[in-house]
XYZ file of C-alpha atoms in Angstrom:
191
model
C -17.105 -13.536 48.103
C -16.600 -10.401 45.884
C -12.574 -10.924 45.380
C -13.172 -14.241 44.163
C -15.929 -13.283 41.842
C -13.739 -10.679 40.244
C -10.748 -12.629 40.286
C -12.816 -15.246 38.326
C -13.964 -12.753 35.894
C -10.535 -11.413 35.381
C -9.120 -14.725 34.697
C -11.961 -15.329 32.174
C -11.410 -11.912 30.672
C -7.560 -12.667 30.299
C -8.427 -15.895 28.749
C -10.842 -14.512 26.131
C -8.154 -11.757 25.347
C -5.366 -14.235 24.809
C -6.901 -16.813 23.255
C -5.048 -18.239 19.885
C -6.283 -16.256 16.829
C -7.355 -13.267 18.835
C -6.999 -9.767 17.868
C -3.504 -7.969 19.028
C -4.487 -5.889 22.202
C -2.246 -3.630 21.393
C -4.293 -2.378 18.264
C -7.425 -1.991 20.308
C -5.993 -0.456 23.425
C -8.093 2.782 24.492
C -7.339 3.126 28.072
C -4.359 5.539 28.949
C -2.889 4.514 32.296
C -2.745 7.361 34.779
C 0.274 8.342 36.931
C -1.017 6.702 39.969
C -1.110 3.263 37.926
C 2.289 3.557 36.646
C 3.718 4.351 40.129
C 1.934 1.397 41.522
C 3.434 -1.002 38.994
C 6.992 0.781 39.258
C 6.606 0.067 43.005
C 6.305 -3.877 42.716
C 9.574 -4.157 40.969
C 12.265 -5.928 42.991
C 15.920 -4.972 41.976
C 17.152 -8.094 43.743
C 16.161 -11.656 43.062
C 14.135 -13.034 45.694
C 15.436 -16.778 47.015
C 13.405 -19.797 47.107
C 11.695 -19.428 43.894
C 9.789 -22.836 42.488
C 8.666 -23.427 38.901
C 4.963 -23.290 38.020
C 4.464 -26.716 37.865
C 5.401 -27.393 41.208
C 3.377 -24.341 42.589
C 0.252 -25.618 40.857
C 0.404 -28.768 42.632
C -0.985 -26.919 45.679
C -3.155 -24.049 44.639
C -4.450 -23.250 47.993
C -5.827 -19.527 47.784
C -3.818 -17.224 50.304
C -0.739 -19.391 49.986
C 2.391 -17.278 49.772
C 4.662 -18.152 46.836
C 7.771 -17.110 44.724
C 7.612 -18.470 41.215
C 9.830 -18.369 38.644
C 8.937 -18.241 34.703
C 9.067 -16.976 31.263
C 6.317 -14.495 29.993
C 4.944 -17.012 27.297
C 1.906 -19.334 26.806
C -0.188 -17.663 24.300
C -0.237 -15.149 21.477
C -0.801 -12.275 23.713
C 0.638 -13.103 27.050
C 0.756 -9.405 28.553
C -2.255 -7.478 28.337
C -1.715 -3.958 27.282
C -4.582 -2.400 29.280
C -4.637 -4.204 32.355
C -1.535 -5.548 34.733
C -2.260 -9.306 33.679
C 0.252 -11.607 32.189
C 0.854 -15.317 31.483
C 3.769 -16.679 32.949
C 4.974 -20.243 31.615
C 7.272 -23.009 33.054
C 10.378 -23.164 30.713
C 11.146 -26.540 32.078
C 7.809 -27.960 30.683
C 6.993 -25.743 27.557
C 9.488 -24.278 25.176
C 9.014 -21.011 23.211
C 9.450 -21.100 19.436
C 12.785 -19.061 19.568
C 14.766 -21.826 21.166
C 13.491 -24.260 18.394
C 16.134 -24.486 15.771
C 15.089 -23.324 12.403
C 11.794 -22.033 13.752
C 11.443 -18.575 12.662
C 8.017 -17.730 14.386
C 7.233 -14.130 14.590
C 5.467 -14.642 17.904
C 7.647 -17.349 19.546
C 6.097 -16.731 23.110
C 2.764 -18.374 21.374
C 4.363 -21.600 22.137
C 2.318 -23.074 19.360
C 4.571 -26.119 19.006
C 3.663 -27.563 22.246
C 0.853 -29.776 23.365
C -2.094 -27.438 24.531
C -2.748 -29.834 27.454
C 0.944 -29.297 28.795
C 0.836 -25.650 28.180
C -2.452 -25.558 30.256
C -0.908 -27.231 33.091
C 2.481 -25.379 32.931
C 1.193 -21.340 33.011
C 0.098 -19.130 35.746
C -1.871 -15.737 35.358
C -0.184 -13.037 37.282
C -2.204 -10.023 38.172
C -1.308 -6.793 40.108
C -4.354 -5.396 41.905
C -5.150 -2.031 42.810
C -6.740 -1.118 46.259
C -10.019 -2.160 45.155
C -8.850 -5.816 44.505
C -9.068 -5.390 40.581
C -5.981 -5.419 38.066
C -4.385 -1.973 37.744
C -5.552 -0.502 34.516
C -2.230 -0.301 33.046
C -0.013 -2.886 31.158
C 3.149 -4.514 32.596
C 4.939 -4.147 29.321
C 8.257 -1.953 29.640
C 8.185 -2.330 33.511
C 11.654 -3.241 34.039
C 12.438 -3.973 30.749
C 9.509 -6.694 31.012
C 8.384 -7.867 27.645
C 7.477 -11.127 25.917
C 10.060 -14.062 26.850
C 11.521 -12.171 29.715
C 12.444 -14.327 32.622
C 10.653 -13.260 35.993
C 10.580 -14.087 39.625
C 6.960 -13.201 41.040
C 6.334 -12.731 44.771
C 2.889 -13.063 45.686
C -0.182 -14.914 46.962
C -2.399 -17.538 45.482
C -5.872 -15.550 44.424
C -9.048 -16.804 45.572
C -10.093 -18.151 42.190
C -7.257 -20.209 41.582
C -7.760 -24.057 41.381
C -5.998 -27.151 39.477
C -7.215 -25.732 36.318
C -6.493 -22.142 36.692
C -3.650 -20.927 38.587
C -3.904 -16.998 39.333
C -1.422 -15.377 41.459
C -1.807 -11.812 42.817
C 1.789 -10.397 42.777
C 3.302 -8.114 45.265
C 6.745 -8.214 43.930
C 8.099 -8.668 40.211
C 11.857 -9.327 39.652
C 13.005 -9.050 35.779
C 15.716 -11.453 36.025
C 16.154 -11.286 32.033
C 14.628 -8.875 29.915
C 14.277 -10.133 26.375
C 16.588 -8.064 23.838
C 14.659 -6.801 20.869
C 15.237 -8.535 17.845
C 13.616 -10.354 14.969
C 11.399 -12.287 17.594
C 10.692 -9.814 19.940
C 7.363 -8.018 20.745
C 6.421 -5.047 18.442
């Protein structure tokens, strides 16, 4: 089960890199994406919103690997929801967790970290989204900027539940990404 092991490793790496209090992965990014990686990421952008999307919480109820899914959510769930050097991101369910920019009076510099939310609710309301290369590994280029994608963007993801998915770790291999709302730059935006 090579794909399952790789997906599990990817998930573990993602969680380590994005845990609270972790270092900013932008500062440590030493991988320069090649043009084929950028092309592959550009090719998964969907100009039209796919119909029939479900929220992450509902999709997590049946995490059977190989199941086709269309998810909607918001890029949030931890301090670094977009990995700079790999095509990985955290998508949160805005019906269950609230980003700090939507909390009156909260001037958090990283509102996508959902630091005010109950960690147990956050854990059951997020999905790890990855875009794989021809070898079944996350593409070595970040998703930030693709189609305007950044922290707090609203996305619709078309994909398949990955082999390593289970009730505690919802992992989706994306084959299409629609950026429904790209978060505008401002006081609470990514660097």
